[in-house]
């Protein structure tokens, strides 16, 4: 089992600003949590990727085909705007879990729509960085039941 974790714009700023919403842990800690969780959950490999660019994220999703068994994705602000990321997820048709650090459902109205989520079989929100572990566990369960 190989997992790809994709993070969208500004998530590399974790721990630097807005600790009230996103916590005080850094992006390096997010990477560490994913590697630790993936190892515990029996993934042979996990790649944790971040980009501030929509097209680069689309390229990464397309490149996952044939290399990864599933995707965990936090598209960040592109969650609420990007049909290109939705289409890429649909195109590769890999099992995908949407994850958000904050509870997007309790925030501004513009965060209520999730395009990427329409191509995901599960959604984890408001669990902080621990949500990435939860998302990887949901992905592992899904891959085991195949
Ligand atoms: O809660 C999440 O995980 C979000 O995907 C984070 C996005 C936001 O646009 C989504 O609505 C919800 C924002 C990521 C920006 O991360 C920052 C981290 C530190 C400082 C500033 C921004």
JSON list of N, CA and C in Angstrom, two decimals, residues 61-136:
[
{"chain": "A", "resi": 61, "resn": "UNK", "atom": "N", "xyz": [-1.52, 14.87, -8.86]},
{"chain": "A", "resi": 61, "resn": "UNK", "atom": "CA", "xyz": [-2.63, 13.89, -8.83]},
{"chain": "A", "resi": 61, "resn": "UNK", "atom": "C", "xyz": [-2.55, 12.99, -10.05]},
{"chain": "A", "resi": 62, "resn": "UNK", "atom": "N", "xyz": [-2.34, 13.57, -11.22]},
{"chain": "A", "resi": 62, "resn": "UNK", "atom": "CA", "xyz": [-2.23, 12.75, -12.45]},
{"chain": "A", "resi": 62, "resn": "UNK", "atom": "C", "xyz": [-1.08, 11.77, -12.34]},
{"chain": "A", "resi": 63, "resn": "UNK", "atom": "N", "xyz": [0.05, 12.22, -11.78]},
{"chain": "A", "resi": 63, "resn": "UNK", "atom": "CA", "xyz": [1.24, 11.38, -11.66]},
{"chain": "A", "resi": 63, "resn": "UNK", "atom": "C", "xyz": [1.09, 10.26, -10.64]},
{"chain": "A", "resi": 64, "resn": "UNK", "atom": "N", "xyz": [0.05, 10.36, -9.81]},
{"chain": "A", "resi": 64, "resn": "UNK", "atom": "CA", "xyz": [-0.16, 9.32, -8.78]},
{"chain": "A", "resi": 64, "resn": "UNK", "atom": "C", "xyz": [-0.61, 8.00, -9.40]},
{"chain": "A", "resi": 65, "resn": "UNK", "atom": "N", "xyz": [-1.22, 8.10, -10.57]},
{"chain": "A", "resi": 65, "resn": "UNK", "atom": "CA", "xyz": [-1.76, 6.89, -11.21]},
{"chain": "A", "resi": 65, "resn": "UNK", "atom": "C", "xyz": [-0.63, 5.91, -11.52]},
{"chain": "A", "resi": 66, "resn": "UNK", "atom": "N", "xyz": [-0.76, 4.70, -11.04]},
{"chain": "A", "resi": 66, "resn": "UNK", "atom": "CA", "xyz": [0.28, 3.69, -11.27]},
{"chain": "A", "resi": 66, "resn": "UNK", "atom": "C", "xyz": [1.39, 3.70, -10.24]},
{"chain": "A", "resi": 67, "resn": "UNK", "atom": "N", "xyz": [1.41, 4.74, -9.39]},
{"chain": "A", "resi": 67, "resn": "UNK", "atom": "CA", "xyz": [2.46, 4.84, -8.38]},
{"chain": "A", "resi": 67, "resn": "UNK", "atom": "C", "xyz": [1.93, 4.75, -6.95]},
{"chain": "A", "resi": 68, "resn": "UNK", "atom": "N", "xyz": [0.70, 5.21, -6.74]},
{"chain": "A", "resi": 68, "resn": "UNK", "atom": "CA", "xyz": [0.10, 5.21, -5.40]},
{"chain": "A", "resi": 68, "resn": "UNK", "atom": "C", "xyz": [-1.25, 4.50, -5.44]},
{"chain": "A", "resi": 69, "resn": "UNK", "atom": "N", "xyz": [-1.63, 3.94, -4.28]},
{"chain": "A", "resi": 69, "resn": "UNK", "atom": "CA", "xyz": [-2.91, 3.23, -4.18]},
{"chain": "A", "resi": 69, "resn": "UNK", "atom": "C", "xyz": [-4.04, 4.14, -3.71]},
{"chain": "A", "resi": 70, "resn": "UNK", "atom": "N", "xyz": [-3.69, 5.27, -3.12]},
{"chain": "A", "resi": 70, "resn": "UNK", "atom": "CA", "xyz": [-4.71, 6.18, -2.64]},
{"chain": "A", "resi": 70, "resn": "UNK", "atom": "C", "xyz": [-4.13, 7.53, -2.26]},
{"chain": "A", "resi": 71, "resn": "UNK", "atom": "N", "xyz": [-5.04, 8.48, -2.07]},
{"chain": "A", "resi": 71, "resn": "UNK", "atom": "CA", "xyz": [-4.64, 9.88, -1.84]},
{"chain": "A", "resi": 71, "resn": "UNK", "atom": "C", "xyz": [-5.36, 10.42, -0.61]},
{"chain": "A", "resi": 72, "resn": "UNK", "atom": "N", "xyz": [-4.62, 11.15, 0.21]},
{"chain": "A", "resi": 72, "resn": "UNK", "atom": "CA", "xyz": [-5.20, 12.01, 1.25]},
{"chain": "A", "resi": 72, "resn": "UNK", "atom": "C", "xyz": [-4.92, 13.43, 0.80]},
{"chain": "A", "resi": 73, "resn": "UNK", "atom": "N", "xyz": [-5.96, 14.25, 0.74]},
{"chain": "A", "resi": 73, "resn": "UNK", "atom": "CA", "xyz": [-5.74, 15.60, 0.18]},
{"chain": "A", "resi": 73, "resn": "UNK", "atom": "C", "xyz": [-6.38, 16.69, 1.03]},
{"chain": "A", "resi": 74, "resn": "UNK", "atom": "N", "xyz": [-5.56, 17.70, 1.34]},
{"chain": "A", "resi": 74, "resn": "UNK", "atom": "CA", "xyz": [-6.06, 18.95, 1.91]},
{"chain": "A", "resi": 74, "resn": "UNK", "atom": "C", "xyz": [-5.77, 20.02, 0.86]},
{"chain": "A", "resi": 75, "resn": "UNK", "atom": "N", "xyz": [-6.75, 20.30, 0.01]},
{"chain": "A", "resi": 75, "resn": "UNK", "atom": "CA", "xyz": [-6.49, 21.27, -1.06]},
{"chain": "A", "resi": 75, "resn": "UNK", "atom": "C", "xyz": [-6.43, 22.72, -0.57]},
{"chain": "A", "resi": 76, "resn": "UNK", "atom": "N", "xyz": [-6.61, 22.92, 0.74]},
{"chain": "A", "resi": 76, "resn": "UNK", "atom": "CA", "xyz": [-6.60, 24.26, 1.36]},
{"chain": "A", "resi": 76, "resn": "UNK", "atom": "C", "xyz": [-7.62, 25.16, 0.63]},
{"chain": "A", "resi": 77, "resn": "UNK", "atom": "N", "xyz": [-7.23, 26.38, 0.28]},
{"chain": "A", "resi": 77, "resn": "UNK", "atom": "CA", "xyz": [-8.21, 27.29, -0.32]},
{"chain": "A", "resi": 77, "resn": "UNK", "atom": "C", "xyz": [-8.76, 26.77, -1.65]},
{"chain": "A", "resi": 78, "resn": "UNK", "atom": "N", "xyz": [-7.97, 25.93, -2.36]},
{"chain": "A", "resi": 78, "resn": "UNK", "atom": "CA", "xyz": [-8.46, 25.37, -3.62]},
{"chain": "A", "resi": 78, "resn": "UNK", "atom": "C", "xyz": [-9.62, 24.40, -3.42]},
{"chain": "A", "resi": 79, "resn": "UNK", "atom": "N", "xyz": [-9.82, 23.96, -2.19]},
{"chain": "A", "resi": 79, "resn": "UNK", "atom": "CA", "xyz": [-11.00, 23.14, -1.88]},
{"chain": "A", "resi": 79, "resn": "UNK", "atom": "C", "xyz": [-12.26, 23.80, -2.42]},
{"chain": "A", "resi": 80, "resn": "UNK", "atom": "N", "xyz": [-12.33, 25.13, -2.18]},
{"chain": "A", "resi": 80, "resn": "UNK", "atom": "CA", "xyz": [-13.56, 25.88, -2.39]},
{"chain": "A", "resi": 80, "resn": "UNK", "atom": "C", "xyz": [-13.67, 26.50, -3.78]},
{"chain": "A", "resi": 81, "resn": "UNK", "atom": "N", "xyz": [-12.63, 26.30, -4.60]},
{"chain": "A", "resi": 81, "resn": "UNK", "atom": "CA", "xyz": [-12.61, 26.96, -5.92]},
{"chain": "A", "resi": 81, "resn": "UNK", "atom": "C", "xyz": [-12.28, 26.05, -7.08]},
{"chain": "A", "resi": 82, "resn": "UNK", "atom": "N", "xyz": [-11.57, 24.95, -6.83]},
{"chain": "A", "resi": 82, "resn": "UNK", "atom": "CA", "xyz": [-10.90, 24.28, -7.95]},
{"chain": "A", "resi": 82, "resn": "UNK", "atom": "C", "xyz": [-11.65, 23.09, -8.54]},
{"chain": "A", "resi": 83, "resn": "UNK", "atom": "N", "xyz": [-12.26, 23.34, -9.68]},
{"chain": "A", "resi": 83, "resn": "UNK", "atom": "CA", "xyz": [-12.86, 22.24, -10.44]},
{"chain": "A", "resi": 83, "resn": "UNK", "atom": "C", "xyz": [-11.74, 21.44, -11.12]},
{"chain": "A", "resi": 84, "resn": "UNK", "atom": "N", "xyz": [-10.58, 22.08, -11.38]},
{"chain": "A", "resi": 84, "resn": "UNK", "atom": "CA", "xyz": [-9.45, 21.37, -11.99]},
{"chain": "A", "resi": 84, "resn": "UNK", "atom": "C", "xyz": [-8.95, 20.25, -11.06]},
{"chain": "A", "resi": 85, "resn": "UNK", "atom": "N", "xyz": [-8.89, 20.51, -9.77]},
{"chain": "A", "resi": 85, "resn": "UNK", "atom": "CA", "xyz": [-8.45, 19.47, -8.82]},
{"chain": "A", "resi": 85, "resn": "UNK", "atom": "C", "xyz": [-9.52, 18.39, -8.72]},
{"chain": "A", "resi": 86, "resn": "UNK", "atom": "N", "xyz": [-10.79, 18.79, -8.69]},
{"chain": "A", "resi": 86, "resn": "UNK", "atom": "CA", "xyz": [-11.88, 17.79, -8.70]},
{"chain": "A", "resi": 86, "resn": "UNK", "atom": "C", "xyz": [-11.76, 16.90, -9.94]},
{"chain": "A", "resi": 87, "resn": "UNK", "atom": "N", "xyz": [-11.58, 17.50, -11.10]},
{"chain": "A", "resi": 87, "resn": "UNK", "atom": "CA", "xyz": [-11.50, 16.72, -12.34]},
{"chain": "A", "resi": 87, "resn": "UNK", "atom": "C", "xyz": [-10.30, 15.78, -12.33]},
{"chain": "A", "resi": 88, "resn": "UNK", "atom": "N", "xyz": [-9.17, 16.24, -11.80]},
{"chain": "A", "resi": 88, "resn": "UNK", "atom": "CA", "xyz": [-7.97, 15.39, -11.73]},
{"chain": "A", "resi": 88, "resn": "UNK", "atom": "C", "xyz": [-8.22, 14.19, -10.83]},
{"chain": "A", "resi": 89, "resn": "UNK", "atom": "N", "xyz": [-8.86, 14.42, -9.68]},
{"chain": "A", "resi": 89, "resn": "UNK", "atom": "CA", "xyz": [-9.18, 13.30, -8.77]},
{"chain": "A", "resi": 89, "resn": "UNK", "atom": "C", "xyz": [-10.11, 12.31, -9.45]},
{"chain": "A", "resi": 90, "resn": "UNK", "atom": "N", "xyz": [-11.10, 12.85, -10.17]},
{"chain": "A", "resi": 90, "resn": "UNK", "atom": "CA", "xyz": [-12.03, 11.96, -10.89]},
{"chain": "A", "resi": 90, "resn": "UNK", "atom": "C", "xyz": [-11.28, 11.20, -11.99]},
{"chain": "A", "resi": 91, "resn": "UNK", "atom": "N", "xyz": [-10.36, 11.86, -12.66]},
{"chain": "A", "resi": 91, "resn": "UNK", "atom": "CA", "xyz": [-9.64, 11.25, -13.78]},
{"chain": "A", "resi": 91, "resn": "UNK", "atom": "C", "xyz": [-8.81, 10.06, -13.33]},
{"chain": "A", "resi": 92, "resn": "UNK", "atom": "N", "xyz": [-8.11, 10.19, -12.20]},
{"chain": "A", "resi": 92, "resn": "UNK", "atom": "CA", "xyz": [-7.25, 9.07, -11.77]},
{"chain": "A", "resi": 92, "resn": "UNK", "atom": "C", "xyz": [-8.07, 8.00, -11.07]},
{"chain": "A", "resi": 93, "resn": "UNK", "atom": "N", "xyz": [-9.22, 8.41, -10.50]},
{"chain": "A", "resi": 93, "resn": "UNK", "atom": "CA", "xyz": [-10.14, 7.47, -9.86]},
{"chain": "A", "resi": 93, "resn": "UNK", "atom": "C", "xyz": [-9.46, 6.62, -8.78]},
{"chain": "A", "resi": 94, "resn": "UNK", "atom": "N", "xyz": [-8.52, 7.23, -8.04]},
{"chain": "A", "resi": 94, "resn": "UNK", "atom": "CA", "xyz": [-7.93, 6.54, -6.90]},
{"chain": "A", "resi": 94, "resn": "UNK", "atom": "C", "xyz": [-8.76, 6.86, -5.66]},
{"chain": "A", "resi": 95, "resn": "UNK", "atom": "N", "xyz": [-8.87, 5.93, -4.70]},
{"chain": "A", "resi": 95, "resn": "UNK", "atom": "CA", "xyz": [-9.60, 6.27, -3.48]},
{"chain": "A", "resi": 95, "resn": "UNK", "atom": "C", "xyz": [-8.94, 7.47, -2.79]},
{"chain": "A", "resi": 96, "resn": "UNK", "atom": "N", "xyz": [-9.77, 8.45, -2.44]},
{"chain": "A", "resi": 96, "resn": "UNK", "atom": "CA", "xyz": [-9.22, 9.68, -1.87]},
{"chain": "A", "resi": 96, "resn": "UNK", "atom": "C", "xyz": [-10.02, 10.11, -0.64]},
{"chain": "A", "resi": 97, "resn": "UNK", "atom": "N", "xyz": [-9.30, 10.65, 0.34]},
{"chain": "A", "resi": 97, "resn": "UNK", "atom": "CA", "xyz": [-9.92, 11.20, 1.55]},
{"chain": "A", "resi": 97, "resn": "UNK", "atom": "C", "xyz": [-9.57, 12.68, 1.62]},
{"chain": "A", "resi": 98, "resn": "UNK", "atom": "N", "xyz": [-10.59, 13.51, 1.85]},
{"chain": "A", "resi": 98, "resn": "UNK", "atom": "CA", "xyz": [-10.41, 14.95, 2.04]},
{"chain": "A", "resi": 98, "resn": "UNK", "atom": "C", "xyz": [-10.14, 15.21, 3.51]},
{"chain": "A", "resi": 99, "resn": "UNK", "atom": "N", "xyz": [-9.13, 16.02, 3.80]},
{"chain": "A", "resi": 99, "resn": "UNK", "atom": "CA", "xyz": [-8.86, 16.36, 5.20]},
{"chain": "A", "resi": 99, "resn": "UNK", "atom": "C", "xyz": [-8.70, 17.87, 5.34]},
{"chain": "A", "resi": 100, "resn": "UNK", "atom": "N", "xyz": [-9.24, 18.41, 6.46]},
{"chain": "A", "resi": 100, "resn": "UNK", "atom": "CA", "xyz": [-9.04, 19.81, 6.81]},
{"chain": "A", "resi": 100, "resn": "UNK", "atom": "C", "xyz": [-8.67, 19.91, 8.28]},
{"chain": "A", "resi": 101, "resn": "UNK", "atom": "N", "xyz": [-7.72, 20.77, 8.56]},
{"chain": "A", "resi": 101, "resn": "UNK", "atom": "CA", "xyz": [-7.25, 20.94, 9.94]},
{"chain": "A", "resi": 101, "resn": "UNK", "atom": "C", "xyz": [-8.34, 21.61, 10.78]},
{"chain": "A", "resi": 102, "resn": "UNK", "atom": "N", "xyz": [-8.94, 22.65, 10.23]},
{"chain": "A", "resi": 102, "resn": "UNK", "atom": "CA", "xyz": [-9.99, 23.38, 10.95]},
{"chain": "A", "resi": 102, "resn": "UNK", "atom": "C", "xyz": [-11.35, 22.79, 10.64]},
{"chain": "A", "resi": 103, "resn": "UNK", "atom": "N", "xyz": [-12.33, 23.21, 11.43]},
{"chain": "A", "resi": 103, "resn": "UNK", "atom": "CA", "xyz": [-13.71, 22.77, 11.18]},
{"chain": "A", "resi": 103, "resn": "UNK", "atom": "C", "xyz": [-14.34, 23.71, 10.15]},
{"chain": "A", "resi": 104, "resn": "UNK", "atom": "N", "xyz": [-14.11, 23.40, 8.89]},
{"chain": "A", "resi": 104, "resn": "UNK", "atom": "CA", "xyz": [-14.55, 24.30, 7.82]},
{"chain": "A", "resi": 104, "resn": "UNK", "atom": "C", "xyz": [-16.06, 24.54, 7.84]},
{"chain": "A", "resi": 105, "resn": "UNK", "atom": "N", "xyz": [-16.81, 23.56, 8.33]},
{"chain": "A", "resi": 105, "resn": "UNK", "atom": "CA", "xyz": [-18.28, 23.69, 8.35]},
{"chain": "A", "resi": 105, "resn": "UNK", "atom": "C", "xyz": [-18.75, 24.79, 9.31]},
{"chain": "A", "resi": 106, "resn": "UNK", "atom": "N", "xyz": [-17.90, 25.13, 10.27]},
{"chain": "A", "resi": 106, "resn": "UNK", "atom": "CA", "xyz": [-18.28, 26.14, 11.26]},
{"chain": "A", "resi": 106, "resn": "UNK", "atom": "C", "xyz": [-17.66, 27.50, 10.95]},
{"chain": "A", "resi": 107, "resn": "UNK", "atom": "N", "xyz": [-17.08, 27.64, 9.76]},
{"chain": "A", "resi": 107, "resn": "UNK", "atom": "CA", "xyz": [-16.41, 28.89, 9.40]},
{"chain": "A", "resi": 107, "resn": "UNK", "atom": "C", "xyz": [-17.22, 29.68, 8.36]},
{"chain": "A", "resi": 108, "resn": "UNK", "atom": "N", "xyz": [-16.57, 30.53, 7.58]},
{"chain": "A", "resi": 108, "resn": "UNK", "atom": "CA", "xyz": [-17.29, 31.40, 6.64]},
{"chain": "A", "resi": 108, "resn": "UNK", "atom": "C", "xyz": [-18.07, 30.57, 5.61]},
{"chain": "A", "resi": 109, "resn": "UNK", "atom": "N", "xyz": [-19.11, 31.21, 5.07]},
{"chain": "A", "resi": 109, "resn": "UNK", "atom": "CA", "xyz": [-19.97, 30.53, 4.11]},
{"chain": "A", "resi": 109, "resn": "UNK", "atom": "C", "xyz": [-19.18, 30.07, 2.87]},
{"chain": "A", "resi": 110, "resn": "UNK", "atom": "N", "xyz": [-18.17, 30.87, 2.47]},
{"chain": "A", "resi": 110, "resn": "UNK", "atom": "CA", "xyz": [-17.44, 30.50, 1.25]},
{"chain": "A", "resi": 110, "resn": "UNK", "atom": "C", "xyz": [-16.62, 29.23, 1.42]},
{"chain": "A", "resi": 111, "resn": "UNK", "atom": "N", "xyz": [-16.45, 28.81, 2.68]},
{"chain": "A", "resi": 111, "resn": "UNK", "atom": "CA", "xyz": [-15.72, 27.55, 2.92]},
{"chain": "A", "resi": 111, "resn": "UNK", "atom": "C", "xyz": [-16.66, 26.33, 2.96]},
{"chain": "A", "resi": 112, "resn": "UNK", "atom": "N", "xyz": [-17.93, 26.58, 2.75]},
{"chain": "A", "resi": 112, "resn": "UNK", "atom": "CA", "xyz": [-18.90, 25.47, 2.87]},
{"chain": "A", "resi": 112, "resn": "UNK", "atom": "C", "xyz": [-18.93, 24.57, 1.64]},
{"chain": "A", "resi": 113, "resn": "UNK", "atom": "N", "xyz": [-18.50, 25.14, 0.51]},
{"chain": "A", "resi": 113, "resn": "UNK", "atom": "CA", "xyz": [-18.47, 24.29, -0.69]},
{"chain": "A", "resi": 113, "resn": "UNK", "atom": "C", "xyz": [-17.11, 23.59, -0.79]},
{"chain": "A", "resi": 114, "resn": "UNK", "atom": "N", "xyz": [-17.14, 22.31, -1.13]},
{"chain": "A", "resi": 114, "resn": "UNK", "atom": "CA", "xyz": [-15.90, 21.58, -1.40]},
{"chain": "A", "resi": 114, "resn": "UNK", "atom": "C", "xyz": [-16.03, 20.86, -2.73]},
{"chain": "A", "resi": 115, "resn": "UNK", "atom": "N", "xyz": [-15.29, 21.35, -3.72]},
{"chain": "A", "resi": 115, "resn": "UNK", "atom": "CA", "xyz": [-15.28, 20.66, -5.01]},
{"chain": "A", "resi": 115, "resn": "UNK", "atom": "C", "xyz": [-14.50, 19.35, -4.93]},
{"chain": "A", "resi": 116, "resn": "UNK", "atom": "N", "xyz": [-13.29, 19.40, -4.37]},
{"chain": "A", "resi": 116, "resn": "UNK", "atom": "CA", "xyz": [-12.46, 18.19, -4.27]},
{"chain": "A", "resi": 116, "resn": "UNK", "atom": "C", "xyz": [-13.20, 17.09, -3.53]},
{"chain": "A", "resi": 117, "resn": "UNK", "atom": "N", "xyz": [-13.97, 17.49, -2.53]},
{"chain": "A", "resi": 117, "resn": "UNK", "atom": "CA", "xyz": [-14.68, 16.52, -1.71]},
{"chain": "A", "resi": 117, "resn": "UNK", "atom": "C", "xyz": [-15.66, 15.67, -2.52]},
{"chain": "A", "resi": 118, "resn": "UNK", "atom": "N", "xyz": [-16.10, 16.20, -3.65]},
{"chain": "A", "resi": 118, "resn": "UNK", "atom": "CA", "xyz": [-17.05, 15.45, -4.49]},
{"chain": "A", "resi": 118, "resn": "UNK", "atom": "C", "xyz": [-16.41, 14.21, -5.11]},
{"chain": "A", "resi": 119, "resn": "UNK", "atom": "N", "xyz": [-15.06, 14.15, -5.08]},
{"chain": "A", "resi": 119, "resn": "UNK", "atom": "CA", "xyz": [-14.37, 12.97, -5.63]},
{"chain": "A", "resi": 119, "resn": "UNK", "atom": "C", "xyz": [-13.75, 12.13, -4.52]},
{"chain": "A", "resi": 120, "resn": "UNK", "atom": "N", "xyz": [-14.10, 12.44, -3.27]},
{"chain": "A", "resi": 120, "resn": "UNK", "atom": "CA", "xyz": [-13.50, 11.73, -2.13]},
{"chain": "A", "resi": 120, "resn": "UNK", "atom": "C", "xyz": [-14.55, 10.83, -1.47]},
{"chain": "A", "resi": 121, "resn": "UNK", "atom": "N", "xyz": [-14.11, 9.68, -0.94]},
{"chain": "A", "resi": 121, "resn": "UNK", "atom": "CA", "xyz": [-15.07, 8.77, -0.31]},
{"chain": "A", "resi": 121, "resn": "UNK", "atom": "C", "xyz": [-15.26, 9.09, 1.17]},
{"chain": "A", "resi": 122, "resn": "UNK", "atom": "N", "xyz": [-14.40, 9.95, 1.73]},
{"chain": "A", "resi": 122, "resn": "UNK", "atom": "CA", "xyz": [-14.55, 10.32, 3.15]},
{"chain": "A", "resi": 122, "resn": "UNK", "atom": "C", "xyz": [-13.96, 11.71, 3.36]},
{"chain": "A", "resi": 123, "resn": "UNK", "atom": "N", "xyz": [-14.37, 12.31, 4.51]},
{"chain": "A", "resi": 123, "resn": "UNK", "atom": "CA", "xyz": [-13.96, 13.68, 4.81]},
{"chain": "A", "resi": 123, "resn": "UNK", "atom": "C", "xyz": [-13.66, 13.77, 6.30]},
{"chain": "A", "resi": 124, "resn": "UNK", "atom": "N", "xyz": [-12.52, 14.36, 6.65]},
{"chain": "A", "resi": 124, "resn": "UNK", "atom": "CA", "xyz": [-12.14, 14.55, 8.05]},
{"chain": "A", "resi": 124, "resn": "UNK", "atom": "C", "xyz": [-11.92, 16.05, 8.27]},
{"chain": "A", "resi": 125, "resn": "UNK", "atom": "N", "xyz": [-12.63, 16.64, 9.22]},
{"chain": "A", "resi": 125, "resn": "UNK", "atom": "CA", "xyz": [-12.45, 18.09, 9.47]},
{"chain": "A", "resi": 125, "resn": "UNK", "atom": "C", "xyz": [-12.39, 18.36, 10.96]},
{"chain": "A", "resi": 126, "resn": "UNK", "atom": "N", "xyz": [-11.64, 19.42, 11.30]},
{"chain": "A", "resi": 126, "resn": "UNK", "atom": "CA", "xyz": [-11.66, 19.93, 12.67]},
{"chain": "A", "resi": 126, "resn": "UNK", "atom": "C", "xyz": [-10.92, 19.08, 13.68]},
{"chain": "A", "resi": 127, "resn": "UNK", "atom": "N", "xyz": [-10.07, 18.19, 13.23]},
{"chain": "A", "resi": 127, "resn": "UNK", "atom": "CA", "xyz": [-9.31, 17.35, 14.16]},
{"chain": "A", "resi": 127, "resn": "UNK", "atom": "C", "xyz": [-7.85, 17.80, 14.27]},
{"chain": "A", "resi": 128, "resn": "UNK", "atom": "N", "xyz": [-7.54, 18.97, 13.74]},
{"chain": "A", "resi": 128, "resn": "UNK", "atom": "CA", "xyz": [-6.16, 19.44, 13.76]},
{"chain": "A", "resi": 128, "resn": "UNK", "atom": "C", "xyz": [-5.27, 18.52, 12.93]},
{"chain": "A", "resi": 129, "resn": "UNK", "atom": "N", "xyz": [-3.98, 18.50, 13.26]},
{"chain": "A", "resi": 129, "resn": "UNK", "atom": "CA", "xyz": [-3.06, 17.66, 12.48]},
{"chain": "A", "resi": 129, "resn": "UNK", "atom": "C", "xyz": [-3.35, 16.17, 12.68]},
{"chain": "A", "resi": 130, "resn": "UNK", "atom": "N", "xyz": [-3.98, 15.82, 13.80]},
{"chain": "A", "resi": 130, "resn": "UNK", "atom": "CA", "xyz": [-4.35, 14.41, 14.04]},
{"chain": "A", "resi": 130, "resn": "UNK", "atom": "C", "xyz": [-5.32, 13.91, 12.97]},
{"chain": "A", "resi": 131, "resn": "UNK", "atom": "N", "xyz": [-5.99, 14.83, 12.31]},
{"chain": "A", "resi": 131, "resn": "UNK", "atom": "CA", "xyz": [-6.91, 14.45, 11.24]},
{"chain": "A", "resi": 131, "resn": "UNK", "atom": "C", "xyz": [-6.21, 13.73, 10.10]},
{"chain": "A", "resi": 132, "resn": "UNK", "atom": "N", "xyz": [-4.92, 14.02, 9.92]},
{"chain": "A", "resi": 132, "resn": "UNK", "atom": "CA", "xyz": [-4.19, 13.33, 8.84]},
{"chain": "A", "resi": 132, "resn": "UNK", "atom": "C", "xyz": [-4.04, 11.85, 9.17]},
{"chain": "A", "resi": 133, "resn": "UNK", "atom": "N", "xyz": [-3.83, 11.54, 10.46]},
{"chain": "A", "resi": 133, "resn": "UNK", "atom": "CA", "xyz": [-3.73, 10.14, 10.87]},
{"chain": "A", "resi": 133, "resn": "UNK", "atom": "C", "xyz": [-5.08, 9.44, 10.62]},
{"chain": "A", "resi": 134, "resn": "UNK", "atom": "N", "xyz": [-6.16, 10.14, 11.03]},
{"chain": "A", "resi": 134, "resn": "UNK", "atom": "CA", "xyz": [-7.50, 9.62, 10.84]},
{"chain": "A", "resi": 134, "resn": "UNK", "atom": "C", "xyz": [-7.76, 9.35, 9.35]},
{"chain": "A", "resi": 135, "resn": "UNK", "atom": "N", "xyz": [-7.39, 10.31, 8.51]},
{"chain": "A", "resi": 135, "resn": "UNK", "atom": "CA", "xyz": [-7.62, 10.17, 7.07]},
{"chain": "A", "resi": 135, "resn": "UNK", "atom": "C", "xyz": [-6.83, 8.98, 6.50]},
{"chain": "A", "resi": 136, "resn": "UNK", "atom": "N", "xyz": [-5.58, 8.83, 6.94]},
{"chain": "A", "resi": 136, "resn": "UNK", "atom": "CA", "xyz": [-4.78, 7.69, 6.47]},
{"chain": "A", "resi": 136, "resn": "UNK", "atom": "C", "xyz": [-5.38, 6.37, 6.94]}
]
